Short mmCIF file of C-alpha atoms in Angstrom, two decimals:
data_model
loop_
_atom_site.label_atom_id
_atom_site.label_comp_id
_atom_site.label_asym_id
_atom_site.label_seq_id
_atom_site.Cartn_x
_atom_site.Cartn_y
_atom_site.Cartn_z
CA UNK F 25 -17.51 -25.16 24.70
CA UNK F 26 -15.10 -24.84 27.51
CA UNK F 27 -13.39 -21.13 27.88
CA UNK F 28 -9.88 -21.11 26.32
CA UNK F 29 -6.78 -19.23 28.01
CA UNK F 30 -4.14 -18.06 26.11
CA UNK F 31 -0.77 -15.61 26.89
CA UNK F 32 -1.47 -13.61 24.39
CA UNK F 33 -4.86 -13.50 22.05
CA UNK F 34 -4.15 -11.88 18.47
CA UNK F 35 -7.25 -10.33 16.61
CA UNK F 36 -6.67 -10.30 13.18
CA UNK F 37 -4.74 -12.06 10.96
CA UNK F 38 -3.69 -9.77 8.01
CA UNK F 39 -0.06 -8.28 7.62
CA UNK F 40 0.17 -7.05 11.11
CA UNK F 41 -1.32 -9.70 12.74
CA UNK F 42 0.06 -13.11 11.67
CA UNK F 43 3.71 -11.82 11.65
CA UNK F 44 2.77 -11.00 15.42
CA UNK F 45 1.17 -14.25 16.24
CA UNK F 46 4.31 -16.08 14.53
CA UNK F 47 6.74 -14.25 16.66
CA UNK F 48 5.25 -14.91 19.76
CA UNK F 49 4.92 -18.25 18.62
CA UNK F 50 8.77 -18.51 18.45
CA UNK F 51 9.19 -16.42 21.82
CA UNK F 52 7.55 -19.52 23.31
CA UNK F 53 3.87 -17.40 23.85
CA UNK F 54 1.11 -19.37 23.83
CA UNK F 55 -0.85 -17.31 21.52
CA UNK F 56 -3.63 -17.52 19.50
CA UNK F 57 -5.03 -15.70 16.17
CA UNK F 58 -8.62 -15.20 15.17
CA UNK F 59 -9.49 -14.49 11.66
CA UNK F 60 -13.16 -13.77 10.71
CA UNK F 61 -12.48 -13.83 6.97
CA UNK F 62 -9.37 -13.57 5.33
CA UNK F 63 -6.30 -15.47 6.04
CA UNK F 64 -3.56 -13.18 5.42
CA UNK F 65 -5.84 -9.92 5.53
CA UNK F 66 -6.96 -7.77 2.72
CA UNK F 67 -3.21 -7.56 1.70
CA UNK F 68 -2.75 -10.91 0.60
CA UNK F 69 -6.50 -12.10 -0.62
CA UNK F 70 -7.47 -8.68 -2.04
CA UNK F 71 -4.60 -5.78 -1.99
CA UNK F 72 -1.34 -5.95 -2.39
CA UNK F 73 -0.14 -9.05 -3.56
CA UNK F 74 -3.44 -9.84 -6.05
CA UNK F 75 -3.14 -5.89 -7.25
CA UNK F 76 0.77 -6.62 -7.95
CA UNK F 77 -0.37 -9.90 -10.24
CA UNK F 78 -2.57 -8.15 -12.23
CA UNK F 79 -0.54 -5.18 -12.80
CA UNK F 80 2.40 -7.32 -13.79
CA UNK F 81 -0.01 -8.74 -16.24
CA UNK F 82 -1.19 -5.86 -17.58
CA UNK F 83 2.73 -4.39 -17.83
CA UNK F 84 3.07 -7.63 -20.05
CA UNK F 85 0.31 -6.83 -22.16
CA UNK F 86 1.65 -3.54 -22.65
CA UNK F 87 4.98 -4.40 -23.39
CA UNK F 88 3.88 -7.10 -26.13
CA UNK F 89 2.23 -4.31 -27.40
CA UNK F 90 5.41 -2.57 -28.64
CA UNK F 91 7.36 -5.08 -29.18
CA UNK F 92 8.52 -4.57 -32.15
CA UNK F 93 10.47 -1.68 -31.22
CA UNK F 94 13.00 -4.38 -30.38
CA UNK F 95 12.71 -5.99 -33.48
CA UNK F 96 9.88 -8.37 -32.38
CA UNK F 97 7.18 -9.51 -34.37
CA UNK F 98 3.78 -11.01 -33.01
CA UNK F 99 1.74 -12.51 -35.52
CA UNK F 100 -1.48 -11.07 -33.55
CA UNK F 101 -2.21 -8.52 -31.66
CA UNK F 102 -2.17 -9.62 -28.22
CA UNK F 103 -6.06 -10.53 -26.48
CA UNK F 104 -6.18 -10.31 -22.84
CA UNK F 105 -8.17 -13.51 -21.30
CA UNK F 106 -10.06 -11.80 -17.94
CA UNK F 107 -11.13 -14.99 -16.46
CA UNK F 108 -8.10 -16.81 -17.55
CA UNK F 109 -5.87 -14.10 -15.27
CA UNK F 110 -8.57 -14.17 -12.70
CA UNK F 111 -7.77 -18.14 -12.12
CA UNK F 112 -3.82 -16.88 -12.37
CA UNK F 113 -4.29 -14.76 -10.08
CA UNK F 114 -6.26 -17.12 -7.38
CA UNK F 115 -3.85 -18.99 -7.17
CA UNK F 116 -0.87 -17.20 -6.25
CA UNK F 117 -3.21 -16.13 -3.33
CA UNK F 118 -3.97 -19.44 -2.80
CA UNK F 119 -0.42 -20.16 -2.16
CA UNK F 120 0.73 -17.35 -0.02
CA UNK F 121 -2.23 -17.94 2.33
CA UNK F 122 -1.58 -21.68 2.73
CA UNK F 123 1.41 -20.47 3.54
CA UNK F 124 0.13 -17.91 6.11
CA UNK F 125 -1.49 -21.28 7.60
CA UNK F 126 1.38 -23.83 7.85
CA UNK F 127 3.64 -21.05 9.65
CA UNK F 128 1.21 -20.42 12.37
CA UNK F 129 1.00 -24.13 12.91
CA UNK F 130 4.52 -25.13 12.81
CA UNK F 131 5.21 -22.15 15.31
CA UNK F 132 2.60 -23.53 17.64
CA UNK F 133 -0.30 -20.62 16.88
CA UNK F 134 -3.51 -21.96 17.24
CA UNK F 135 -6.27 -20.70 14.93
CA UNK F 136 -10.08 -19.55 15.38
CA UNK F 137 -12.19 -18.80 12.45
CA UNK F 138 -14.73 -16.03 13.59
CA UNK F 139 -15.56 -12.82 14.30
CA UNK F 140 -14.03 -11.08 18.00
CA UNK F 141 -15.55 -9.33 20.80
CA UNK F 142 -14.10 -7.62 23.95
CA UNK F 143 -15.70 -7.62 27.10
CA UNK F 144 -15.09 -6.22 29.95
CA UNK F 145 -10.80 -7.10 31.44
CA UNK F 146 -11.85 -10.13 34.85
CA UNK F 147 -9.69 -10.41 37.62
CA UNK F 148 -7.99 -13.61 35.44
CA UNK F 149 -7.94 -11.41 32.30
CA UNK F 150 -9.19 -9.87 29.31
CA UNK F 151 -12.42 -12.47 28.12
CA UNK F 152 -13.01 -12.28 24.20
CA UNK F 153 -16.35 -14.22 22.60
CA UNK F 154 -15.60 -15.56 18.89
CA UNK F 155 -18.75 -16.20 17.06
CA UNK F 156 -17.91 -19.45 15.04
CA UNK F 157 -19.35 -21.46 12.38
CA UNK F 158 -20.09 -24.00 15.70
CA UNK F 159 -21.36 -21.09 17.97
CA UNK F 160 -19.87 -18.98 20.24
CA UNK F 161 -16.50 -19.33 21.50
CA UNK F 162 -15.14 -17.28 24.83
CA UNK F 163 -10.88 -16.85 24.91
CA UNK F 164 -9.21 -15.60 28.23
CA UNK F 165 -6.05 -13.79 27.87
CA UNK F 166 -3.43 -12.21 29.63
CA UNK F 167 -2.85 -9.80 26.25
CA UNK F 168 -4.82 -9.25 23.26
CA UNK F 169 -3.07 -7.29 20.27
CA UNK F 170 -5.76 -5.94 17.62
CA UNK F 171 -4.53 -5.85 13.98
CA UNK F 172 -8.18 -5.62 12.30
CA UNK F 173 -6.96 -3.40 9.39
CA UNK F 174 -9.64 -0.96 7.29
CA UNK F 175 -11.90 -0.79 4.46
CA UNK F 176 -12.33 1.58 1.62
CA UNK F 177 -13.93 4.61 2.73
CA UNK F 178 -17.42 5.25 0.78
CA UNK F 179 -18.59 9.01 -0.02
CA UNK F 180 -22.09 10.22 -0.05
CA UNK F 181 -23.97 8.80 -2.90
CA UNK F 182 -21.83 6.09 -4.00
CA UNK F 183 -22.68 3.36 -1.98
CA UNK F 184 -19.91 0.26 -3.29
CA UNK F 185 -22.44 -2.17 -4.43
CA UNK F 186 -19.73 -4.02 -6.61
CA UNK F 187 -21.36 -3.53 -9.88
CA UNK F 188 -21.33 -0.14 -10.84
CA UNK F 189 -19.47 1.13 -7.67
CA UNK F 190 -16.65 -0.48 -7.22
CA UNK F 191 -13.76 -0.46 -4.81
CA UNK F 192 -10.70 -2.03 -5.37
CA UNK F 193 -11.68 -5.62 -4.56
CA UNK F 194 -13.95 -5.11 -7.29
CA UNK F 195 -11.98 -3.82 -9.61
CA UNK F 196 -9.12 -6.96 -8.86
CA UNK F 197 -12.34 -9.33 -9.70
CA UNK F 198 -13.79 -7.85 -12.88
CA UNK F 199 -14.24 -11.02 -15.76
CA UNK F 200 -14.35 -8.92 -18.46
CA UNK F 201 -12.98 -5.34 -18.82
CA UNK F 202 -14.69 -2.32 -18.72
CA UNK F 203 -14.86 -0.12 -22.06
CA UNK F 204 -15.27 2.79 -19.71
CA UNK F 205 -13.89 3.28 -16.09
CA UNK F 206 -14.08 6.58 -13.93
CA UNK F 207 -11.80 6.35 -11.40
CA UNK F 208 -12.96 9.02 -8.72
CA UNK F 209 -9.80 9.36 -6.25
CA UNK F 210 -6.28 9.93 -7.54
CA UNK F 211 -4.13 8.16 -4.78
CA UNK F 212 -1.93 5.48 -5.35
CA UNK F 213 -4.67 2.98 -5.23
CA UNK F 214 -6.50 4.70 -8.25
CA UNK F 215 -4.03 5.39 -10.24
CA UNK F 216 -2.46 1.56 -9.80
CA UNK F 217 -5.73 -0.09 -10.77
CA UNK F 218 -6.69 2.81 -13.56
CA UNK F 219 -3.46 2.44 -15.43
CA UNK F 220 -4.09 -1.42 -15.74
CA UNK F 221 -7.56 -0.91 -17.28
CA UNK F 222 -6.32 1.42 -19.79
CA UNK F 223 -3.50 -1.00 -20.85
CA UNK F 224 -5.88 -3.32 -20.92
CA UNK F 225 -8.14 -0.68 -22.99
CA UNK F 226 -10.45 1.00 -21.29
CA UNK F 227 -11.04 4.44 -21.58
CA UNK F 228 -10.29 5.69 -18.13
CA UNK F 229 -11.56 8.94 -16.03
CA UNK F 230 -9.73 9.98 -13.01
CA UNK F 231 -11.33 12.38 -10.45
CA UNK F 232 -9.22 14.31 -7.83
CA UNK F 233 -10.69 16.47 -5.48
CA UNK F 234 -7.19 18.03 -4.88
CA UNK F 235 -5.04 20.22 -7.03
CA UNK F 236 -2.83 17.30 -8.16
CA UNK F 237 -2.48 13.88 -7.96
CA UNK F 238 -0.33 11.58 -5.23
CA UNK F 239 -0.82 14.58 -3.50
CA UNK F 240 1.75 13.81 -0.99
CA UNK F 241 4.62 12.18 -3.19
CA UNK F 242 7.59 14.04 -4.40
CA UNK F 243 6.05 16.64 -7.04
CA UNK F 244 8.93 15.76 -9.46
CA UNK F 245 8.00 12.07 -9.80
CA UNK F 246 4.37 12.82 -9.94
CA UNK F 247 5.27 14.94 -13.03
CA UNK F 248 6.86 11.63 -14.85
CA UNK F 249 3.78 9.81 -13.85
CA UNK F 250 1.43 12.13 -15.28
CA UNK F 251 3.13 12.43 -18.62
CA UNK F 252 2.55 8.96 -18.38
CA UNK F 253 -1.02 9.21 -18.18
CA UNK F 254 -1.57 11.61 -20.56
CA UNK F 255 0.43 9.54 -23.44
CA UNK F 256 -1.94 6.92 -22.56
CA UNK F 257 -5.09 8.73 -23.08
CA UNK F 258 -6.15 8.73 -19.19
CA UNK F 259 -8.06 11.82 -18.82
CA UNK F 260 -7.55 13.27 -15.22
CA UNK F 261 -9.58 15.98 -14.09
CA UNK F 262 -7.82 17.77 -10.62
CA UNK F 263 -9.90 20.21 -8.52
CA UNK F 264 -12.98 17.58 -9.79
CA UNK F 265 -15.70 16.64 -6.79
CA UNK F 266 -17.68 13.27 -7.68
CA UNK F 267 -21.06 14.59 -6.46
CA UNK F 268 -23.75 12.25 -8.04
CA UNK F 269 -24.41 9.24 -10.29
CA UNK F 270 -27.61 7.93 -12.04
CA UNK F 271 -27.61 4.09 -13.08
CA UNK F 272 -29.16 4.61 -17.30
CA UNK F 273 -29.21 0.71 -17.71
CA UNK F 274 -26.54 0.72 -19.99
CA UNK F 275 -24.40 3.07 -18.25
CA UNK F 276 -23.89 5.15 -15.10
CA UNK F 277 -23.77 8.73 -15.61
CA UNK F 278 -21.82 10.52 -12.98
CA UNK F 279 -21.58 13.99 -12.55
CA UNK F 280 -18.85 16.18 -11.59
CA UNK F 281 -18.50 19.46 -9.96
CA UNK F 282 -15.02 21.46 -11.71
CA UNK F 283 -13.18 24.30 -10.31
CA UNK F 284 -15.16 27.58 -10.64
CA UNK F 285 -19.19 25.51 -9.68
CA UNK F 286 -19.24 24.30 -13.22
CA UNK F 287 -20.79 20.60 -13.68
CA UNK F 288 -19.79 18.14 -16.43
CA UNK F 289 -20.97 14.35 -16.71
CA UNK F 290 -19.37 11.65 -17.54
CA UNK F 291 -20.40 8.14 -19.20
CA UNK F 292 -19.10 4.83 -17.17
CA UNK F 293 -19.66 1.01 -17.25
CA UNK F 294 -17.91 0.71 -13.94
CA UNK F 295 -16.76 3.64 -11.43
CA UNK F 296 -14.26 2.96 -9.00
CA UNK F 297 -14.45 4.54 -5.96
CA UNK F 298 -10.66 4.82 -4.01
CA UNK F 299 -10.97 7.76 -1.83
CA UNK F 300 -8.93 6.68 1.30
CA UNK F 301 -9.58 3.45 3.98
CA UNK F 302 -11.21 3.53 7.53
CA UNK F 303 -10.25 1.28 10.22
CA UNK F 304 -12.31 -1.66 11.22
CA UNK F 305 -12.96 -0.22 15.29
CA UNK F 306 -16.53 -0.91 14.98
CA UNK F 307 -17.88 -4.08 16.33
CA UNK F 308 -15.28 -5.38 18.55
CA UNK F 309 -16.54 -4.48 21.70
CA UNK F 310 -13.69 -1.97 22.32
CA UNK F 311 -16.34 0.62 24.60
CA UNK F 312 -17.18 -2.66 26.91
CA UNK F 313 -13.12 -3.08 27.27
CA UNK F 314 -12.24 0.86 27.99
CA UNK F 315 -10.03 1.11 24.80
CA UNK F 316 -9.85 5.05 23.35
CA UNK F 317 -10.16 5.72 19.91
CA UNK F 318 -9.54 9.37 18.00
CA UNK F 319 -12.29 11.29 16.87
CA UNK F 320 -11.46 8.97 12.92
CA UNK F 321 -11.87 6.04 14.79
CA UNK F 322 -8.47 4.96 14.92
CA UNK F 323 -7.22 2.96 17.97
CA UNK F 324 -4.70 5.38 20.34
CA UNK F 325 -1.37 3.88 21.41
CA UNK F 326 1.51 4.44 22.57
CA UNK F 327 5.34 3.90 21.10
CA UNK F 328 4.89 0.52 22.85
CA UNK F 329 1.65 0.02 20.70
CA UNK F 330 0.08 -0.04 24.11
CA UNK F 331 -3.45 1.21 24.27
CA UNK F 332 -5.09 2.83 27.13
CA UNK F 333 -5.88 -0.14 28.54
CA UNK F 334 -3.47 -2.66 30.41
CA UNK F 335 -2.36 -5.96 28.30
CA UNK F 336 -4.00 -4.18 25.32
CA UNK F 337 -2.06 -3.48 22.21
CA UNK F 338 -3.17 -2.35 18.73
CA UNK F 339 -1.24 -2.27 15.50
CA UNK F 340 -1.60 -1.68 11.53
CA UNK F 341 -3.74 0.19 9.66
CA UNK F 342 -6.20 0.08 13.20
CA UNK F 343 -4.18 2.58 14.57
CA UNK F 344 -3.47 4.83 12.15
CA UNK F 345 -0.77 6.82 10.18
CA UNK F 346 1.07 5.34 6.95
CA UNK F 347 -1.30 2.34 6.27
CA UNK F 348 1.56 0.31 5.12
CA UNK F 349 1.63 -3.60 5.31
CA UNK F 350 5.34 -3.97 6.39
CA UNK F 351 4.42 -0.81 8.52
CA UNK F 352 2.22 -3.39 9.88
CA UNK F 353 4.55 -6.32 10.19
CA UNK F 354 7.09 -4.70 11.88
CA UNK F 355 4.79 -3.09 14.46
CA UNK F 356 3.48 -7.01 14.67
CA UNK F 357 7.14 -8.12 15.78
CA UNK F 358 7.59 -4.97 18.04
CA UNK F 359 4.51 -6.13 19.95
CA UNK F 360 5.00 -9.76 20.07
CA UNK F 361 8.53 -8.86 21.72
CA UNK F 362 7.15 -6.81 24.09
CA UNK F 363 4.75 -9.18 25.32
CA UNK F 364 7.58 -11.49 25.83
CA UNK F 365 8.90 -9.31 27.86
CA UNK F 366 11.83 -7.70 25.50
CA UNK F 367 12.38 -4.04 26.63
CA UNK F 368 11.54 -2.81 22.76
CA UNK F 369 9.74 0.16 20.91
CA UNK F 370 8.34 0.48 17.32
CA UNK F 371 11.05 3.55 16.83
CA UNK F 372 11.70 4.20 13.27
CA UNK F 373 13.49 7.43 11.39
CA UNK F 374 12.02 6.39 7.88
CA UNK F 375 9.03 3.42 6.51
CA UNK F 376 9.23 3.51 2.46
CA UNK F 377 6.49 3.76 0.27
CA UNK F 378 5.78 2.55 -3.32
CA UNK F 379 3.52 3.14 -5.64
CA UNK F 380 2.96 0.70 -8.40
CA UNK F 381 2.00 2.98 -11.30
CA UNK F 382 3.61 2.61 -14.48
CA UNK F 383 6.35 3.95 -14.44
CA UNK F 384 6.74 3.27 -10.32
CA UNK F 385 7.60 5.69 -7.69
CA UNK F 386 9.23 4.55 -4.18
CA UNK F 387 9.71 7.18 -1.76
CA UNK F 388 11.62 7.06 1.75
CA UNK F 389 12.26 10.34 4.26
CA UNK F 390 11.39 13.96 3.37
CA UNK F 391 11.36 15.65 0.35
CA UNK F 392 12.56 18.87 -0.18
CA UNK F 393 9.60 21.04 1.16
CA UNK F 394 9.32 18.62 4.36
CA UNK F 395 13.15 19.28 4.71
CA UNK F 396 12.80 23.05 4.68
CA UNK F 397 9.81 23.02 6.80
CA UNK F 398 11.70 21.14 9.34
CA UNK F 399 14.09 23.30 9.54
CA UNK F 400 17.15 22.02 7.36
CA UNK F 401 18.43 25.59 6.56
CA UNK F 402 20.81 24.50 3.43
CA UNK F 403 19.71 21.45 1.14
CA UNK F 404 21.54 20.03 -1.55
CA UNK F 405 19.45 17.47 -4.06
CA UNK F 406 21.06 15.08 -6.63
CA UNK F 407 19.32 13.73 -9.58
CA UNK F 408 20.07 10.85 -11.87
CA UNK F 409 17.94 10.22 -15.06
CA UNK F 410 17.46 6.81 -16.03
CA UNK F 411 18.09 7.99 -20.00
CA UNK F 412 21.62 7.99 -18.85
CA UNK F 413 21.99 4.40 -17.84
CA UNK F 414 23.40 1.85 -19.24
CA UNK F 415 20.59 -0.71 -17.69
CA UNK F 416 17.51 1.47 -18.32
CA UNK F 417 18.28 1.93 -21.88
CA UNK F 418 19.20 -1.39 -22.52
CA UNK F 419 16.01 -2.63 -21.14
CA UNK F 420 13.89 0.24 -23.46
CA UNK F 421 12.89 1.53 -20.15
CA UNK F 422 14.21 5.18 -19.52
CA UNK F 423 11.35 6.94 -18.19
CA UNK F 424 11.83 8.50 -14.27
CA UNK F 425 15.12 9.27 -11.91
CA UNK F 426 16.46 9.20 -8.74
CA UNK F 427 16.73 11.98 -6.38
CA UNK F 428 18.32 12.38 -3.35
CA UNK F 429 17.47 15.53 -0.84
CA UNK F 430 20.81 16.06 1.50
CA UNK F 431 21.68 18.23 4.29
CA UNK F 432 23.64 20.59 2.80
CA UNK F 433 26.04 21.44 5.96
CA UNK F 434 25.99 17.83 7.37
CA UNK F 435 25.68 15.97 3.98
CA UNK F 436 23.31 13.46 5.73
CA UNK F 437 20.74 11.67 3.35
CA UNK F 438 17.29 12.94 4.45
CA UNK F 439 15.24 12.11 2.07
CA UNK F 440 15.01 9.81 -1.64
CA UNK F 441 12.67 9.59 -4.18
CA UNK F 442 12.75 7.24 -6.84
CA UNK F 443 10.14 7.28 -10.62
CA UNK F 444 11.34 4.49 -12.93
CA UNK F 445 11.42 0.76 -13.55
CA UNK F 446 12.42 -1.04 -10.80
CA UNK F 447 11.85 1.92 -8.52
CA UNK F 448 10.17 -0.06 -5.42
CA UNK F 449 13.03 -2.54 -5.19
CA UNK F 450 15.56 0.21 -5.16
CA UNK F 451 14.56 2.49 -2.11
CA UNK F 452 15.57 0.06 0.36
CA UNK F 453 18.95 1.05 -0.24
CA UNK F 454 17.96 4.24 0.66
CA UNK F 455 15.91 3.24 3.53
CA UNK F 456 18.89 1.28 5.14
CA UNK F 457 20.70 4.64 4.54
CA UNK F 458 18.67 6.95 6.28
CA UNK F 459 18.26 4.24 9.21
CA UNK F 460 22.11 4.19 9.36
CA UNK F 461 22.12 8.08 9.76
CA UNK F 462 24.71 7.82 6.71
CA UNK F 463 26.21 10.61 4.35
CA UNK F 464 25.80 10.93 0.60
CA UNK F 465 29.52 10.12 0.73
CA UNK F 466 28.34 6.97 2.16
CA UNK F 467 26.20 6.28 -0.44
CA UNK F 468 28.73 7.72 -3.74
CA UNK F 469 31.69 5.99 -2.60
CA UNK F 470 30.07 2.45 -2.32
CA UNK F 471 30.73 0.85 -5.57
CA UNK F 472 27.64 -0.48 -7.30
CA UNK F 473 27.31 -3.07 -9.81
CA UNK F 474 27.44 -2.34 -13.33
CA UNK F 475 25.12 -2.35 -15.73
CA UNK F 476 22.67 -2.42 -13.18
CA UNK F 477 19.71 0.68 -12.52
CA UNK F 478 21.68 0.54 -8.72
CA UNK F 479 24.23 2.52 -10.16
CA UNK F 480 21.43 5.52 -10.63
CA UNK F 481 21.34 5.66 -6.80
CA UNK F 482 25.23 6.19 -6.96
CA UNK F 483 25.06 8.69 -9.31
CA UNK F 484 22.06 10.87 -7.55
CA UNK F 485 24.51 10.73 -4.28
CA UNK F 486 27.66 12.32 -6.29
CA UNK F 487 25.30 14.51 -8.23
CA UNK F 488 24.24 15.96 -4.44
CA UNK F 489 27.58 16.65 -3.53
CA UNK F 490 28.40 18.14 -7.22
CA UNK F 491 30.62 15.16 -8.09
CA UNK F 492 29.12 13.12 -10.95
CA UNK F 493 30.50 11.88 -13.63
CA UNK F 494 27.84 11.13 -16.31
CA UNK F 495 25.61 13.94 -15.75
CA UNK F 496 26.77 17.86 -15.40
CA UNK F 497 26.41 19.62 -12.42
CA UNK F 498 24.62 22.02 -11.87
#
C-alpha cells in the first residue's frame, strides 16, 4: 500500500484524541486518527458514559425501592434484569460512538483501524506503520499528537482475568450480579461501581490501603459518603492491604493484611480490582522516535503539550496528572490549535472533578488544607446543607452540602466542594467562578432560580462572608 502523508497524524481516538482530530479538521488540517480498538476510547465504550448508565439504573432501582415513602405503591418488589440493562446499555454506546464516527467524517478526518508505531522522524517527517486488518500501513506526517489513554493498574497476585478478577470493564459487563463483591481500592472508581452492586444486592467489601477513602476529596464530603455506605451495609475496611487470593471453586477467598500485621479473609464471587490506571507508552515505538517518558511511564510535555521531540505532542491520561476525559478534550483542542499555528497554551487555574457515588461529590480548586498549605493566611468557608432547601427536600433527597473555601482578606473563591444530588452538574458554576478570578460577592449577589438546588451555591457564598439568610452563622 502506498505511504500516506498527512499534516497532522492523531494516535488515539478516545476523549483526547477525536476532539483533537475534529478540530484540526475544522482548522482546515489534513489530519488523520488511528484507533486500534475503541472508537471513542475507554470513556465512551467502557468508562464513563457506560459506568453513568448503569449507575443511573441502579439509582432507579434504589429509588423504586422506597417508594412508598412518597405514597407509592408497587405491587412487587422491583427485579433487576442484568442482561436486559446490558443490551440498554450497548446501545447508548452504540450511539455516541457512531456519533464519534460521522463527526470525523463530516470534518474531513480520515480514519485507520490499527495499532501505531513510531519510527525514527525522516528528513520529510515523522513515518508511523499501522498494522491493519489488510497488513501494514506506513503514515508520514508533519505532527503526530498521542492520546493513547491507560489501563487499570494490576497488583501482585491478582492478575484481571475477568472472571474472578475483575476491573471495571468487567464489572460494567457482569450478566448476572454477584451475591458477593470485594472491592479492593477505595477511589472513585470503586466506590462508583461497589455502590451499584449493593443496590443491586450484593454484599459488598471495600479494601483501602489508605487511612480513608477518596483520599484526596474534601474530608467533609467523604464523611456524607461514608455514612452512606455504612446505611447500606458496605463494609469498608481502611488501612486493609489485598495480599492474596485462592480460587475454592465456588468462591475466591482473599486475604487481607489489617492495621497492626493481623490477617482476615474474606469470601467473594467476583473481586474487583480498581487500584489506579497506567498509561498505554508501551508499544508505540516511542524509544525509536526519541520521545522521554518519567520514571511511571508517562509521556513528558510541555505547557504546549509538546514533547521532547519536534512536531510531537502528547495529551490525556498519556501524559499524566488528573486523568480526566474533558481534561483530555480540552488539551485535544489546545493541541489541534497549536498545530494550526494559533499562538495557544493548555493554561488552566481549576479542571473539576466528580465522583458518581451515591450521594455525588464534584469538587473544583483547593480545599481548605491545600489553601493553607499554599499559603492563604486567613480563610473563610461557607456551607449550605441541602436539608434546608426547598428543591432537595421536595425531591426526598437531602443528603450532602455545598461548601465554598474563600480568601478571607481578598474574598476570592478558591476552592468548592459539592456532596448531594445533582452535585456534578452544579460545580461548573463554580468552575466558571474560579476561572473568572471572581469574589464570593460575585457569586451571593447573582440571583439564582428558585426552587432550584442552584440556590445552595448562593447560600454557601453568603454563608462565607457571614451573610446568609436561611442558615445561622457561625
Amino acid at each position: 500500500m502506498a505511504e500516506q502523508r498527512y499534516d497532522a497524524v492523531v494516535i488515539g481516538a478516545g476523549p483526547g484524541g477525536y476532539p483533537s482530530a475534529i478540530r484540526m479538521g475544522q482548522l482546515k488540517v489534513k489530519t488523520c486518527v488511528i484507533e486500534r480498538e475503541y472508537m471513542g476510547g475507554v470513556c465512551l465504550n467502557v468508562g464513563c458514559i457506560p459506568s453513568k448508565a448503569v449507575i443511573h439504573a441502579a439509582k432507579m432501582f434504589d429509588k423504586m425501592g422506597h417508594a412508598d415513602e412518597l405514597g407509592i405503591t408497587i405491587a412487587q418488589k422491583p427485579t433487576i434484569d442484568m442482561k436486559k440493562l446490558q443490551t440498554w446499555k450497548g446501545g447508548v454506546v452504540t450511539k455516541l460512538t457512531g456519533g464519534v464516527r460521522t463527526l470525523l467524517k463530516g470534518n474531513g478526518v480520515d480514519i485507520v483501524e490499527g495499532s501505531a508505531q513510531l519510527d525514527k522522524p525522516g528528513p520529510d517527517g515523522h513515518r508511523i506503520t499501522v498494522q491493519t486488518k489488510q497488513g501494514p500501513h506506513t503514515i508520514v506526517a508533519k505532527n503526530v499528537v498521542i492520546a493513547t489513554g491507560s489501563r487499570p493498574t494490576e497488583i501482585p497476585g491478582f492478575k484481571i482475568d475477568q472472571k474472578r478478577i475483575i476491573d471495571s470493564t468487567g464489572a460494567l459487563a457482569l450478566d448476572q450480579v454477584p451475591q458477593r463483591l470485594v472491592v479492593i481500592g477505595g477511589g472513585y472508581i470503586g466506590l462508583e461501581l461497589g455502590m451499584v452492586y449493593a443496590k443491586f444486592g450484593s454484599k459488598v467489601t471495600v479494601v483501602e490501603a489508605l487511612p480513608r477513602v477518596l483520599a484526596t476529596m474534601d474530608k467533609d464530603c467523604v464523611a456524607v459518603v461514608e455514612r452512606k455506605l455504612k446505611k447500606m451495609g458496605v463494609e469498608v475496611m481502611t488501612n486493609a492491604k489485598a495480599k492474596s487470593w485462592e480460587d475454592k471453586g465456588d468462591r475466591a477467598v482473599l486475604t487481607v493484611e489489617l492495621d497492626g500485621g493481623k490477617t482476615a479473609t474474606i469470601d467473594a464471587d467476583k473481586i474487583l480490582l480498581s487500584v489506579g490506571r497506567r498509561p498505554n507508552s508501551e508499544n508505540l515505538g516511542l524509544d525509536r522516535a526519541g520521545v522521554a517518558l518519567d520514571k511511571r511511564g508517562y509521556i513528558t510535555v510541555d505547557e504546549k503539550l509538546r514533547t521532547n521531540v519536534p512536531g510531537i505532542y502528547a495529551l490525556g491520561d498519556v501524559v499524566g496528572g488528573a486523568m480526566l476525559a474533558h481534561k483530555a478534550t480540552k488539551e485535544g483542542e489546545v493541541v489541534a490549535e497549536i498545530v494550526a499555528g494559533h499562538n495557544v497554551a493548555f493554561d488552566v487555574r481549576t479542571i473539576p472533578a466528580v465522583v458518581f457515588t451515591d450521594p455525588e461529590i464534584a469538587t473544583t480548586g483547593l480545599t481548605e488544607d491545600e489553601a493553607k498549605q499554599k499559603g492563604h493566611a486567613q480563610i473563610k468557608v461557607g456551607k449550605f446543607p441541602f436539608a434546608a432547601l426547598g428543591r432537595a427536600l421536595s425531591v426526598n433527597d437531602t443528603d450532602g452540602f455545598v461548601k465554598i473555601v474563600v480568601d478571607g482578606q481578598t474574598g476570592e473563591l478558591l476552592g468548592m466542594h459539592i456532596v448531594g444530588n445533582g452535585a456534578a452538574d452544579l460545580i461548573s458554576e463554580g468552575a466558571l467562578a474560579i476561572e473568572m478570578g471572581a469574589v464570593a460577592d460575585d457569586v451571593r449577589l447573582t440571583i439564582h432560580p428558585h426552587p432550584t438546588l442552584s440556590e445552595a451555591v448562593m447560600e454557601a457564598a453568603a454563608a462565607a462572608l457571614g451573610e446568609a439568610v436561611h442558615v445561622i452563622n457561625r
